[in-house]
Structures are given as structure tokens and as C-alpha cells.
PDB file of C-alpha atoms in Angstrom:
ATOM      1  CA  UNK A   1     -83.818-243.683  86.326  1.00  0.00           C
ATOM      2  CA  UNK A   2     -83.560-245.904  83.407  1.00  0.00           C
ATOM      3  CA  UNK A   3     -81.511-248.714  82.356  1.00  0.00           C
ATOM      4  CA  UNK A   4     -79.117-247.875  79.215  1.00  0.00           C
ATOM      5  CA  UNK A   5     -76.458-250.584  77.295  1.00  0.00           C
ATOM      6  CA  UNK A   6     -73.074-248.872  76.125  1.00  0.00           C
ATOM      7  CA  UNK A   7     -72.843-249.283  72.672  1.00  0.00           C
ATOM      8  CA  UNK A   8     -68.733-249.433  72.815  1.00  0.00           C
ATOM      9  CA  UNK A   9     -68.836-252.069  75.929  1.00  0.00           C
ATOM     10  CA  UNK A  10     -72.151-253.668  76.366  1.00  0.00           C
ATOM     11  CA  UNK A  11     -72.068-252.517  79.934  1.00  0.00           C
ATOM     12  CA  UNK A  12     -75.684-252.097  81.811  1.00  0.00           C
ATOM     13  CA  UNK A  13     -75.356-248.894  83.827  1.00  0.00           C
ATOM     14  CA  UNK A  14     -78.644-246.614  84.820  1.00  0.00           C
ATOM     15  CA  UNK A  15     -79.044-242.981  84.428  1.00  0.00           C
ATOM     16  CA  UNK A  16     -79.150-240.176  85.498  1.00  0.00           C
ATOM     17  CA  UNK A  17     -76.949-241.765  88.433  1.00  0.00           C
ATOM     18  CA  UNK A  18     -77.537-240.772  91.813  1.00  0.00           C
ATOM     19  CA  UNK A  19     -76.280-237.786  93.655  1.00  0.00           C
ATOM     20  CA  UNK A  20     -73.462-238.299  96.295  1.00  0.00           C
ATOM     21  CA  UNK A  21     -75.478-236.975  99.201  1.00  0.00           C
ATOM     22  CA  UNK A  22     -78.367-240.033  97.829  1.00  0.00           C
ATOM     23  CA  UNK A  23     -75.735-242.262  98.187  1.00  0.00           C
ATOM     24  CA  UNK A  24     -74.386-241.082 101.671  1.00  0.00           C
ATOM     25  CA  UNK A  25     -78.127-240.988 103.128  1.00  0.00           C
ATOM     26  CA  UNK A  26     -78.573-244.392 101.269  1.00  0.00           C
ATOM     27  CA  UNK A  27     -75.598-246.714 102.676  1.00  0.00           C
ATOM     28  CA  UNK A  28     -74.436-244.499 105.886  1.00  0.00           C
ATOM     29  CA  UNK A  29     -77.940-243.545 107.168  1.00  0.00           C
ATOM     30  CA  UNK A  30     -78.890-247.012 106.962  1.00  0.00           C
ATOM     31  CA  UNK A  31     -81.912-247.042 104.560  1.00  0.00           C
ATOM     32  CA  UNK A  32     -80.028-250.062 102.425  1.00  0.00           C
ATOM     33  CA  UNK A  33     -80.398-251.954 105.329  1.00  0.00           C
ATOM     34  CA  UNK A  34     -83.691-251.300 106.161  1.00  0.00           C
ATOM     35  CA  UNK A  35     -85.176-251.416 102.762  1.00  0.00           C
ATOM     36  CA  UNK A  36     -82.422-254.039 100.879  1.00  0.00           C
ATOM     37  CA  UNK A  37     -82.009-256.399 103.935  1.00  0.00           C
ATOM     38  CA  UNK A  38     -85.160-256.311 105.677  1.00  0.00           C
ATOM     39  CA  UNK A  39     -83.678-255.414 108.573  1.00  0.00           C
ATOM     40  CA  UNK A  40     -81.042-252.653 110.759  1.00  0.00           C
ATOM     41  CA  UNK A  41     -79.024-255.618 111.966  1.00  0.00           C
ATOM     42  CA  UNK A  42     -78.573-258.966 111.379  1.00  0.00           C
ATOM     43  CA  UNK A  43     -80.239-261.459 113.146  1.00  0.00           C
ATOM     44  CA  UNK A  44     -79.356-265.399 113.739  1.00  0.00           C
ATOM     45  CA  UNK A  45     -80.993-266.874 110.719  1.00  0.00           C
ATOM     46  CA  UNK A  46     -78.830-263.732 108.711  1.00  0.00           C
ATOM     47  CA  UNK A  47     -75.332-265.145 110.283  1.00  0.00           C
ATOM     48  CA  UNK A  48     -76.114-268.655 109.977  1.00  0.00           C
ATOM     49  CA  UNK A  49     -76.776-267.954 106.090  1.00  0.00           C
ATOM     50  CA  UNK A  50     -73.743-265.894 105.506  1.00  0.00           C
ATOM     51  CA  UNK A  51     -71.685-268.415 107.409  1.00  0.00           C
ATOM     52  CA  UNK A  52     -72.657-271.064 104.526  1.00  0.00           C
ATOM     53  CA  UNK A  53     -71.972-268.783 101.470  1.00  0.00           C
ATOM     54  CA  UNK A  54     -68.700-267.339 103.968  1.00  0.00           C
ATOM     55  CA  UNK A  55     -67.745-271.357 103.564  1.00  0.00           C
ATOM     56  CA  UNK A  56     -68.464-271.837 100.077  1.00  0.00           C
ATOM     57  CA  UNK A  57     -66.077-268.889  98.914  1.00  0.00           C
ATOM     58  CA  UNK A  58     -63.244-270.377 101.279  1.00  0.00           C
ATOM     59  CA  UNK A  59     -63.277-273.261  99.510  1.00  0.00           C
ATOM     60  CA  UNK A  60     -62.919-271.409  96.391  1.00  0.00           C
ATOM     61  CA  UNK A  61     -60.274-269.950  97.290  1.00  0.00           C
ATOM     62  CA  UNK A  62     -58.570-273.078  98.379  1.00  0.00           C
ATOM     63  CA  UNK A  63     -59.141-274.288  94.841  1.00  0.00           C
ATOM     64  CA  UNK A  64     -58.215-271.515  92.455  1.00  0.00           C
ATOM     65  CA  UNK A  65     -55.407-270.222  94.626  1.00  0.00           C
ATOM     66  CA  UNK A  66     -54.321-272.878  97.329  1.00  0.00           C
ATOM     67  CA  UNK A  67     -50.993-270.773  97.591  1.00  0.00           C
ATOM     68  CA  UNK A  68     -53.263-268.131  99.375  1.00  0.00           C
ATOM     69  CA  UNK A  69     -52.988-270.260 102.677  1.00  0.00           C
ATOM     70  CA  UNK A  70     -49.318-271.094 102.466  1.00  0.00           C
ATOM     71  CA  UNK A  71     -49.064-267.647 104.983  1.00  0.00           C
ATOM     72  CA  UNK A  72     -51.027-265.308 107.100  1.00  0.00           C
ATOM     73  CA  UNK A  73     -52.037-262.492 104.403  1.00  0.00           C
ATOM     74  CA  UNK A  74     -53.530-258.969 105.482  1.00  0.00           C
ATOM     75  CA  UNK A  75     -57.021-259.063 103.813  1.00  0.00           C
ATOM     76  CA  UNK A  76     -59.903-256.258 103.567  1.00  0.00           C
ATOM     77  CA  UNK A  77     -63.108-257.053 102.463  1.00  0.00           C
ATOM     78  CA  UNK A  78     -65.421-253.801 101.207  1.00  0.00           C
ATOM     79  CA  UNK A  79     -69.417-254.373 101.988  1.00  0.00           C
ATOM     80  CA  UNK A  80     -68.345-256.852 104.248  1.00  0.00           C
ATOM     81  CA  UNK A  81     -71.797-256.956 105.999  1.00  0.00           C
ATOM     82  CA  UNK A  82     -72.529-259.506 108.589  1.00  0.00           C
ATOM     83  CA  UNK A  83     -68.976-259.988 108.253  1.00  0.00           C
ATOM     84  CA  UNK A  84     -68.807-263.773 107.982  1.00  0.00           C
ATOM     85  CA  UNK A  85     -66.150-264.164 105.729  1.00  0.00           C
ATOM     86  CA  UNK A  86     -63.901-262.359 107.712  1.00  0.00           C
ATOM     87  CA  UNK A  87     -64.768-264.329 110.471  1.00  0.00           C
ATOM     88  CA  UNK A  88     -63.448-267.351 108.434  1.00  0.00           C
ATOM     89  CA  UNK A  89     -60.573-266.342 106.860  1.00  0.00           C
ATOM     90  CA  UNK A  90     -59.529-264.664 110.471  1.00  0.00           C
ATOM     91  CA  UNK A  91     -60.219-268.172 111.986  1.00  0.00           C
ATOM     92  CA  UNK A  92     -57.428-269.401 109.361  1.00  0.00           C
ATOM     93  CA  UNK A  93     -55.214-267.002 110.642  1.00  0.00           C
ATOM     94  CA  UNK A  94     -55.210-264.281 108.436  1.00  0.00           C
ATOM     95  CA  UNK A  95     -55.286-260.777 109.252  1.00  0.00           C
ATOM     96  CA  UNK A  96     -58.543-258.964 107.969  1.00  0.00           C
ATOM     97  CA  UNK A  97     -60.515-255.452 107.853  1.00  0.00           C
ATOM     98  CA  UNK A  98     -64.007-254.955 107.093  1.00  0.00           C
ATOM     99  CA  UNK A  99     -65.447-251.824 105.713  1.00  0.00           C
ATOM    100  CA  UNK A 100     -69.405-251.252 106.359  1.00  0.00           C
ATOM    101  CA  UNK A 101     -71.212-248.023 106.089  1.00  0.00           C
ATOM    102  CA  UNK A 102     -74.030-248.411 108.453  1.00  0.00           C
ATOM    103  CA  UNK A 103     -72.793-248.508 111.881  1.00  0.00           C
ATOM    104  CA  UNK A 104     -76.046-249.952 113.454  1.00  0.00           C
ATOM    105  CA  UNK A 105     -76.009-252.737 111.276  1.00  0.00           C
ATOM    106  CA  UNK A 106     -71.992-254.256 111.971  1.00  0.00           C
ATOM    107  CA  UNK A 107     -72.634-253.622 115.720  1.00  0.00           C
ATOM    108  CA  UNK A 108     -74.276-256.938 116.248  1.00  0.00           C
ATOM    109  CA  UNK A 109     -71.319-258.803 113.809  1.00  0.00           C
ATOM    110  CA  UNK A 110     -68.438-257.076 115.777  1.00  0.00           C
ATOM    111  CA  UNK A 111     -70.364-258.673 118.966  1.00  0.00           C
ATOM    112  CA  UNK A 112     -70.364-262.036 117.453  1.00  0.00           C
ATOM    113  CA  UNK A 113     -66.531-261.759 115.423  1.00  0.00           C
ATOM    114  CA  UNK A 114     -64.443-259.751 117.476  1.00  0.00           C
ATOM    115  CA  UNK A 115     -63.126-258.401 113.869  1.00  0.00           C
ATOM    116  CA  UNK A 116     -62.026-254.807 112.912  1.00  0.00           C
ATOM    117  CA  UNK A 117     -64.569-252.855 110.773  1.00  0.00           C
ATOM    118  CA  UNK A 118     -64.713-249.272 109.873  1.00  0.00           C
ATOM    119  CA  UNK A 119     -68.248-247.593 109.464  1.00  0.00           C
ATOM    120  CA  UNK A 120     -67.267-245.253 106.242  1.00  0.00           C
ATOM    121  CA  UNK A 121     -67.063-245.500 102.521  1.00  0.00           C
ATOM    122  CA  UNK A 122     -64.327-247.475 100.988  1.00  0.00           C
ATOM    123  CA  UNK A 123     -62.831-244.142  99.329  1.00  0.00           C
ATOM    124  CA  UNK A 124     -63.008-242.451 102.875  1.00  0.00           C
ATOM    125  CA  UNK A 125     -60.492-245.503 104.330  1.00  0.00           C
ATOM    126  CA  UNK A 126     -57.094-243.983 104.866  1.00  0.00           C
ATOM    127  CA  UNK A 127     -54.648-244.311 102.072  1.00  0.00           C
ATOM    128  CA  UNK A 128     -51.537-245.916 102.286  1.00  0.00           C
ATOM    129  CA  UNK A 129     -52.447-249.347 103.712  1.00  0.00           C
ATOM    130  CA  UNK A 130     -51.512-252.180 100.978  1.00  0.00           C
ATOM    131  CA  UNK A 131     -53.254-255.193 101.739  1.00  0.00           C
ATOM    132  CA  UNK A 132     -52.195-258.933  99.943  1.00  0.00           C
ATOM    133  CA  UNK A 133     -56.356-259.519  99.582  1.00  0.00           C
ATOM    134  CA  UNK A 134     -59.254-257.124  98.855  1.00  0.00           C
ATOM    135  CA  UNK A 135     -62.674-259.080  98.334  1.00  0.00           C
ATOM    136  CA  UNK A 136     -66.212-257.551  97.753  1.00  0.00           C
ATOM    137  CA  UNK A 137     -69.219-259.596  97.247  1.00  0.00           C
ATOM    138  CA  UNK A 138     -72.660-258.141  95.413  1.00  0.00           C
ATOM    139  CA  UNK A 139     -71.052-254.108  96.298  1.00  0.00           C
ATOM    140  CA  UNK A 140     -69.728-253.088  92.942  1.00  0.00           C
ATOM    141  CA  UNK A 141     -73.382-253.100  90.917  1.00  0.00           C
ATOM    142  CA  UNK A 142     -74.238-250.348  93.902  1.00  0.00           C
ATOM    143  CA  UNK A 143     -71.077-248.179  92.861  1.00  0.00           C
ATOM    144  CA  UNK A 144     -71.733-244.994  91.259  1.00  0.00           C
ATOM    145  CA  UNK A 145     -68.011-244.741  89.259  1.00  0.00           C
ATOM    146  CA  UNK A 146     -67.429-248.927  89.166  1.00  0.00           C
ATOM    147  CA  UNK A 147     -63.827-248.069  86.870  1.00  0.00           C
ATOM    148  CA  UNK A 148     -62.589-245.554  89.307  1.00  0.00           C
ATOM    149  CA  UNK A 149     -63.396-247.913  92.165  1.00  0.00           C
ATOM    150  CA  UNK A 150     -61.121-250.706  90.567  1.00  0.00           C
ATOM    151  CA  UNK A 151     -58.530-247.927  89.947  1.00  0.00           C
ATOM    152  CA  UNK A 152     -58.694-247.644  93.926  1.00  0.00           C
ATOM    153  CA  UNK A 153     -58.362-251.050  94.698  1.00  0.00           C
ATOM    154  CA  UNK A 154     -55.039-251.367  92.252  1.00  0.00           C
ATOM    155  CA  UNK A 155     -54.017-248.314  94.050  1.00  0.00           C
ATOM    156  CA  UNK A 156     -54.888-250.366  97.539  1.00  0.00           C
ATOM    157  CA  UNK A 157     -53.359-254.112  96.880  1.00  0.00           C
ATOM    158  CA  UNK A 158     -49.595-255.095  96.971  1.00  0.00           C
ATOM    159  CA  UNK A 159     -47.660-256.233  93.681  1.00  0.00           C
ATOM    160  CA  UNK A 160     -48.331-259.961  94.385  1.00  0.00           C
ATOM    161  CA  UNK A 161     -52.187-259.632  96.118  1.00  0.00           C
ATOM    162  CA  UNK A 162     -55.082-260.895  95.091  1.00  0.00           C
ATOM    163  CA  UNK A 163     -58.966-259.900  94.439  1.00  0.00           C
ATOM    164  CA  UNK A 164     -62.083-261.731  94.329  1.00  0.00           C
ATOM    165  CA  UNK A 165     -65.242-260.045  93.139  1.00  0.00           C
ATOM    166  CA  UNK A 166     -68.935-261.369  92.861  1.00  0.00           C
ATOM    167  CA  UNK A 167     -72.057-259.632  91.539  1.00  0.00           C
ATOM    168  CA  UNK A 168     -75.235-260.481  89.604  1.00  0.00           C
ATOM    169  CA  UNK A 169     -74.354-261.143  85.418  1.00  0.00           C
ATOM    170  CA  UNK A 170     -77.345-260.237  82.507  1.00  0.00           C
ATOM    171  CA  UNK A 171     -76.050-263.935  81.445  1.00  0.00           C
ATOM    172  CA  UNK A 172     -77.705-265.221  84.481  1.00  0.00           C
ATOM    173  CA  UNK A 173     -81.397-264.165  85.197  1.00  0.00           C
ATOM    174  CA  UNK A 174     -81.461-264.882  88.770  1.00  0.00           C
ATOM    175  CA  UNK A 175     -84.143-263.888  89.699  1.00  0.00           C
ATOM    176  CA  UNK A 176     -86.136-265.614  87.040  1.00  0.00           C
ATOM    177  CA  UNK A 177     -87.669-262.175  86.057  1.00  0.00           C
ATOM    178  CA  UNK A 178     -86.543-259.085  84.695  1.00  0.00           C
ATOM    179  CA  UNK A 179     -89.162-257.172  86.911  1.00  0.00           C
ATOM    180  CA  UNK A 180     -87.090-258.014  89.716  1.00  0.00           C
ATOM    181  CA  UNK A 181     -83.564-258.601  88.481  1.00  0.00           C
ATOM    182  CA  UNK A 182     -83.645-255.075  87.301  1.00  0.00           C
ATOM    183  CA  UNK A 183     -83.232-253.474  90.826  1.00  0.00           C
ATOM    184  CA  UNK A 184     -83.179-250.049  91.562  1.00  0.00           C
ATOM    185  CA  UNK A 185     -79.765-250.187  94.110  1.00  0.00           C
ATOM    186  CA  UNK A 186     -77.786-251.771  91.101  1.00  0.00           C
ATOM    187  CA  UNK A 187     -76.760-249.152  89.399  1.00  0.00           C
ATOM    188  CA  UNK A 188     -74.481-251.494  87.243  1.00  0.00           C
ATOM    189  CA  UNK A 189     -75.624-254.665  85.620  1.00  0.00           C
ATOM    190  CA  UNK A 190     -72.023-256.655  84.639  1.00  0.00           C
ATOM    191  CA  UNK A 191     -71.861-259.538  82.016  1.00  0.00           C
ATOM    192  CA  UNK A 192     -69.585-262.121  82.328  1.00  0.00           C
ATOM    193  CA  UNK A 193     -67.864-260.160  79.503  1.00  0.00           C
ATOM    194  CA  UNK A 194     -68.070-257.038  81.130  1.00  0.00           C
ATOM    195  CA  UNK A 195     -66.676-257.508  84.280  1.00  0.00           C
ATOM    196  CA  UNK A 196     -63.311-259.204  83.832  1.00  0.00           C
ATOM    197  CA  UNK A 197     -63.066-257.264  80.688  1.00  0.00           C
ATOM    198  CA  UNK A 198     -62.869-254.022  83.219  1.00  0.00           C
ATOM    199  CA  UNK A 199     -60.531-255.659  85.520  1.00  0.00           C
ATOM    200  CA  UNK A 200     -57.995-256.039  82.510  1.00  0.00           C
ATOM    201  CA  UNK A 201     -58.716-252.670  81.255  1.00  0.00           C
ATOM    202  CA  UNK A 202     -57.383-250.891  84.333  1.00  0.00           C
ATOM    203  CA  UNK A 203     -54.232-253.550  84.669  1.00  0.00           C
ATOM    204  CA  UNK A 204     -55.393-257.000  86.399  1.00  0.00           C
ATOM    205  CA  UNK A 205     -55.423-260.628  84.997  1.00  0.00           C
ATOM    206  CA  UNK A 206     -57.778-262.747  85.510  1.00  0.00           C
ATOM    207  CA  UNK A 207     -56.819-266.004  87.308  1.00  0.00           C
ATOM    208  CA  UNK A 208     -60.412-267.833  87.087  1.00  0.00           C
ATOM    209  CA  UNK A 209     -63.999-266.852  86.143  1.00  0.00           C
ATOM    210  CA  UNK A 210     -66.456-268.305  87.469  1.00  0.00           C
ATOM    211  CA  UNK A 211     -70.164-268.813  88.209  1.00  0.00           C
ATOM    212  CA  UNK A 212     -71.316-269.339  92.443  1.00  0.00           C
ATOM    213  CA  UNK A 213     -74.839-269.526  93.263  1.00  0.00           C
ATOM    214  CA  UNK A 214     -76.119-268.139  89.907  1.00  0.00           C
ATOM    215  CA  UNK A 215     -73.635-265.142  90.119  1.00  0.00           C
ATOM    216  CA  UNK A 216     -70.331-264.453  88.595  1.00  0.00           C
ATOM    217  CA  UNK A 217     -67.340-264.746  89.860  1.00  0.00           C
ATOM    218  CA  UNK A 218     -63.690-263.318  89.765  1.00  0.00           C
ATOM    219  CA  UNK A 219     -60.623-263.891  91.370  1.00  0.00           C
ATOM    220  CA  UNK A 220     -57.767-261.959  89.674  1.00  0.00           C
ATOM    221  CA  UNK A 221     -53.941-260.206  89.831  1.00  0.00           C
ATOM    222  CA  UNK A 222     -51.788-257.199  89.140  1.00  0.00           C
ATOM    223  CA  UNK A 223     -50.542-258.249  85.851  1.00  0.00           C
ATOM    224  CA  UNK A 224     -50.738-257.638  81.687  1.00  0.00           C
ATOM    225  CA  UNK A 225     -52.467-260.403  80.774  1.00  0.00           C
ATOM    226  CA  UNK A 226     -55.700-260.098  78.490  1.00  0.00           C
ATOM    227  CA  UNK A 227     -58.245-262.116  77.844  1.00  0.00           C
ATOM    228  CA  UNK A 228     -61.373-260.649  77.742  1.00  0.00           C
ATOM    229  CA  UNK A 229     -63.058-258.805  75.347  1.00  0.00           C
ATOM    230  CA  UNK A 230     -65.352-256.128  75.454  1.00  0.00           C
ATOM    231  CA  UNK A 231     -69.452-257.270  75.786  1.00  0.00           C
ATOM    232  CA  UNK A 232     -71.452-256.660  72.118  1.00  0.00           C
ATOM    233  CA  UNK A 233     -74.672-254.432  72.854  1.00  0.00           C
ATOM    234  CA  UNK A 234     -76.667-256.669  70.678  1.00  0.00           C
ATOM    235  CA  UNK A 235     -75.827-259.893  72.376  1.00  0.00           C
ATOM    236  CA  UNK A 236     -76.928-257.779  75.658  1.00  0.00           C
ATOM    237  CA  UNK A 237     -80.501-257.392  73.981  1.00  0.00           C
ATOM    238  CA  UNK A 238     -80.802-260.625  72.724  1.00  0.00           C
ATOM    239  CA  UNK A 239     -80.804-261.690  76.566  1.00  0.00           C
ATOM    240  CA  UNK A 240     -83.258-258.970  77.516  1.00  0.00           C
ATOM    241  CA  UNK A 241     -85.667-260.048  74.174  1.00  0.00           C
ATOM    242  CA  UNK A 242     -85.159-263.893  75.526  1.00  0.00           C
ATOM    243  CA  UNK A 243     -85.934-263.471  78.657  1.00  0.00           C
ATOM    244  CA  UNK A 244     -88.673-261.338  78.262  1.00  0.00           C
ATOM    245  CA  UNK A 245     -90.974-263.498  76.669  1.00  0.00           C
ATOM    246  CA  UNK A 246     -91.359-265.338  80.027  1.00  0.00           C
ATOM    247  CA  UNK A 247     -93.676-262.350  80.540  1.00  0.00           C
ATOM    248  CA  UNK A 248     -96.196-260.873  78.380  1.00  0.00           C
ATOM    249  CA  UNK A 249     -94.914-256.986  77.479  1.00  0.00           C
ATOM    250  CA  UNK A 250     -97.613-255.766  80.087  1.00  0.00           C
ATOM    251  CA  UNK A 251     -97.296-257.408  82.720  1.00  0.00           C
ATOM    252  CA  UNK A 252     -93.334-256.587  82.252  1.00  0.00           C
ATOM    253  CA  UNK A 253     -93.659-253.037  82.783  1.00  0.00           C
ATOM    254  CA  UNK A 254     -96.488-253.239  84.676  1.00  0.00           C
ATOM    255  CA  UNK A 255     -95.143-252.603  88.260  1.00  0.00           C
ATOM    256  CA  UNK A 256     -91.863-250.409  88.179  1.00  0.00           C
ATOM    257  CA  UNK A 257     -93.074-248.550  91.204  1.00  0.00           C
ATOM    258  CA  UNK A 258     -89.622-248.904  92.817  1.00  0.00           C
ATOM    259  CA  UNK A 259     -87.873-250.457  89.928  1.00  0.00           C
ATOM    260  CA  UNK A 260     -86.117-249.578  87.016  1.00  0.00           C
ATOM    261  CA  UNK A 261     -87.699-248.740  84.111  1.00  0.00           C
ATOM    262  CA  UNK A 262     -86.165-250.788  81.573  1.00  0.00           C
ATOM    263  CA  UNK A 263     -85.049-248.546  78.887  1.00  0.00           C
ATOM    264  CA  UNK A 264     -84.724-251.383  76.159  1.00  0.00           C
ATOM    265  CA  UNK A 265     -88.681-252.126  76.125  1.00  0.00           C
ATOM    266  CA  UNK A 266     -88.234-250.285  72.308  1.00  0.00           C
ATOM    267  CA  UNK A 267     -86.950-253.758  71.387  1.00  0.00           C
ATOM    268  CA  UNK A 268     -88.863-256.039  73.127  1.00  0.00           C
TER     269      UNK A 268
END
């Protein structure tokens, strides 16, 4: 697989994309956990560091959108993982759902939360179930069709709900290196064009952008509102050009094994 830039959007997507049955083996089989998180369950160190990120998106929330707490609101989060902030916003007295793919791995985090999750893929959850929140943190650069899974979540969220998104942006190299920034689960590299310039696209408004922990941020509405512009391909390269002359071109490229080969190297 390679890395390619849409010339209309600026969006960072790889192809040729994976095959549903990769996809199935990858998240329901468990071989994300085992190979992305080091691990087929969580352990106490895992918790204890979800807890503190769990904590630092609650208080988020209770900045951007302090009405959120005014009532107990039915909340879902997709990729919830070791489930923490679930835990949390269950502890405030909301109502909340997880959905995880790899049953071995939310064992362990139903033992320790007592909170509902379903072992399937978010388009597998039974329709017809509106919830007032849907959240999903570092899950929609793994998504094969990332537009038709914000079409689902419009589909999924009252009139008046909210969601709040977070991923990895191109206009933050977290990392520090391409070599491993470019990772071959993300599927989808967002910009912090790109992103809420998608959630506008297919009829949300973005209530704040923002940056947590080097990634980007959303937390947006049903509404008409827009914004946000579409990413320019050439501002996407410039990025790529800057930050690869932190490397020399061959030691860049030099160990792709199980990365990405960046397809942009012609303008490097």
C-alpha cells in the first residue's frame, strides 16, 4: 500500500485499501491488539493511562459544551477500548455503550467498569437506537469508507446530540518522524482542514476545533453551518518536504518493512 493526497481535498488516504475480510481478521480476530497495543488485554499501567486522557477529555467537554451535564444523556463511544471514558462519563451519570471488536481484549474492562459493550463492528450495531453523544477517539484513520462512516453516525445521533472526534493531523508530526507517523493501520491521514471540512460536508457544524495531546480535535452538531474549507494538496506536501529534511532521503525510506511506503518521495 501506498500513501496518495487527493488533489480536490488534500485528504491522505492509502491504496489499494484493504479487503473487508483483512479488516474483520484485523480488529475482530484480535491481531490490532496484539500487534497495535502490545498486548490481548489491558493491563493496570493500560487503565491507569486511559483513566488520565479519559479525564482530560471530560474536562473538555465541560468547557466547550458545559450544557452537556445539565442532564443524564445516552452516549456511545465506537473503539471505546479499555473503556475509560465510559467509565467517567457513566460515573457522572450518564447512560453509555461501548462498541469494541475484539472480545478478549474488553473482557478485562467490563471486569473493572461494569459498562455495556458490544464485541462487533460499529455498522453491525442494530439500527434504530439514537443516542444524544457518539465519541470515537484515534478509530476513524483505521476506517476503510471514513465519509460513509460519518453518514452513519448522522444517521445514529438525535437532532440536538453531539460528537467528539480525535485522530492524528499531517499538521502535527507526532511522532517526530514520518517513518513512524506514516503507519500502516491508518488508512486515513486527516488535516486539521480535512477533518471538520468532512464533518460539514455530510451536514454537521463544528462547535470547537481543537488540538489535545498533539492530536486534533472535534466536537460538533447536526446543523448548516460552514466553516471549513477543503485542504490544498500542495500545502499537504509542503508538510511532508518540511518535515522530511529531519531525515536524510535514505534513511527515510530506508525501513518500510511494515510501513507505508510514502508515495510522495517524487517530491521530496
Amino acid at each position: 500500500m501506498e500513501n496518495h493526497v487527493c488533489s480536490n481535498c488534500g485528504f491522505i488516504y492509502t491504496w489499494p485499501r484493504i479487503s473487508n475480510a483483512e479488516v474483520s481478521k484485523l480488529y475482530l480476530d484480535g491481531d490490532f491488539s496484539k500487534e497495535a497495543r502490545k498486548s490481548t488485554e489491558p493491563d493496570l499501567d493500560k487503565f491507569i493511562q486511559t483513566e488520565q486522557y479519559a479525564l482530560e477529555r471530560i474536562h473538555h467537554l465541560e468547557k466547550k459544551i458545559p450544557s452537556f451535564f445539565s442532564k443524564a444523556k445516552s452516549c456511545l463511544e465506537i473503539g471505546c477500548g479499555a473503556g475509560s471514558f465510559l467509565w467517567l462519563l457513566k460515573a457522572l451519570g450518564h447512560k453509555v455503550i461501548g462498541i469494541e471488536p475484539d472480545s478478549n481484549f474488553v473482557k478485562p474492562v467490563q471486569k473493572r467498569y461494569n459498562i455495556e459493550i458490544e464485541t462487533v463492528m460499529f455498522q453491525d450495531y442494530p439500527k434504530g437506537i439514537l443516542f444524544d453523544f457518539i465519541c470515537n477517539f484515534h478509530v476513524i484513520e483505521h476506517i476503510i469508507d471514513p465519509r460513509a462512516f460519518i453518514k452513519e453516525i448522522y444517521t445514529r445521533l438525535k437532532d440536538d446530540g453531539y460528537i467528539y472526534i480525535e485522530c492524528p493531523t499531517i499538521d502535527n508530526i507526532y511522532t517526530g518522524s514520518l517513518d513512524t507517523f506514516f503507519w500502516d493501520v491508518h488508512v486515513n491521514t486527516f488535516s486539521n482542514k480535512t477533518l471538520p471540512w468532512l464533518l460539514e460536508s455530510e451536514g454537521f457544524s463544528i462547535i470547537e476545533l481543537f488540538m489535545n495531546r498533539g492530536f486534533v480535535s472535534v466536537i460538533a452538531k447536526k446543523g448548516i453551518d460552514k466553516r471549513f474549507k477543503k485542504d490544498n494538496k500542495q500545502r499537504i506536501i509542503d508538510i511532508i518536504k518540511e518535515n522530511s529534511k529531519k531525515k536524510t532521503k535514505k534513511s527515510l525510506f530506508s525501513n518500510l518493512n511494515n510501513k507505508l511506503k510514502i508515495r510522495l518521495k517524487k517530491y521530496l
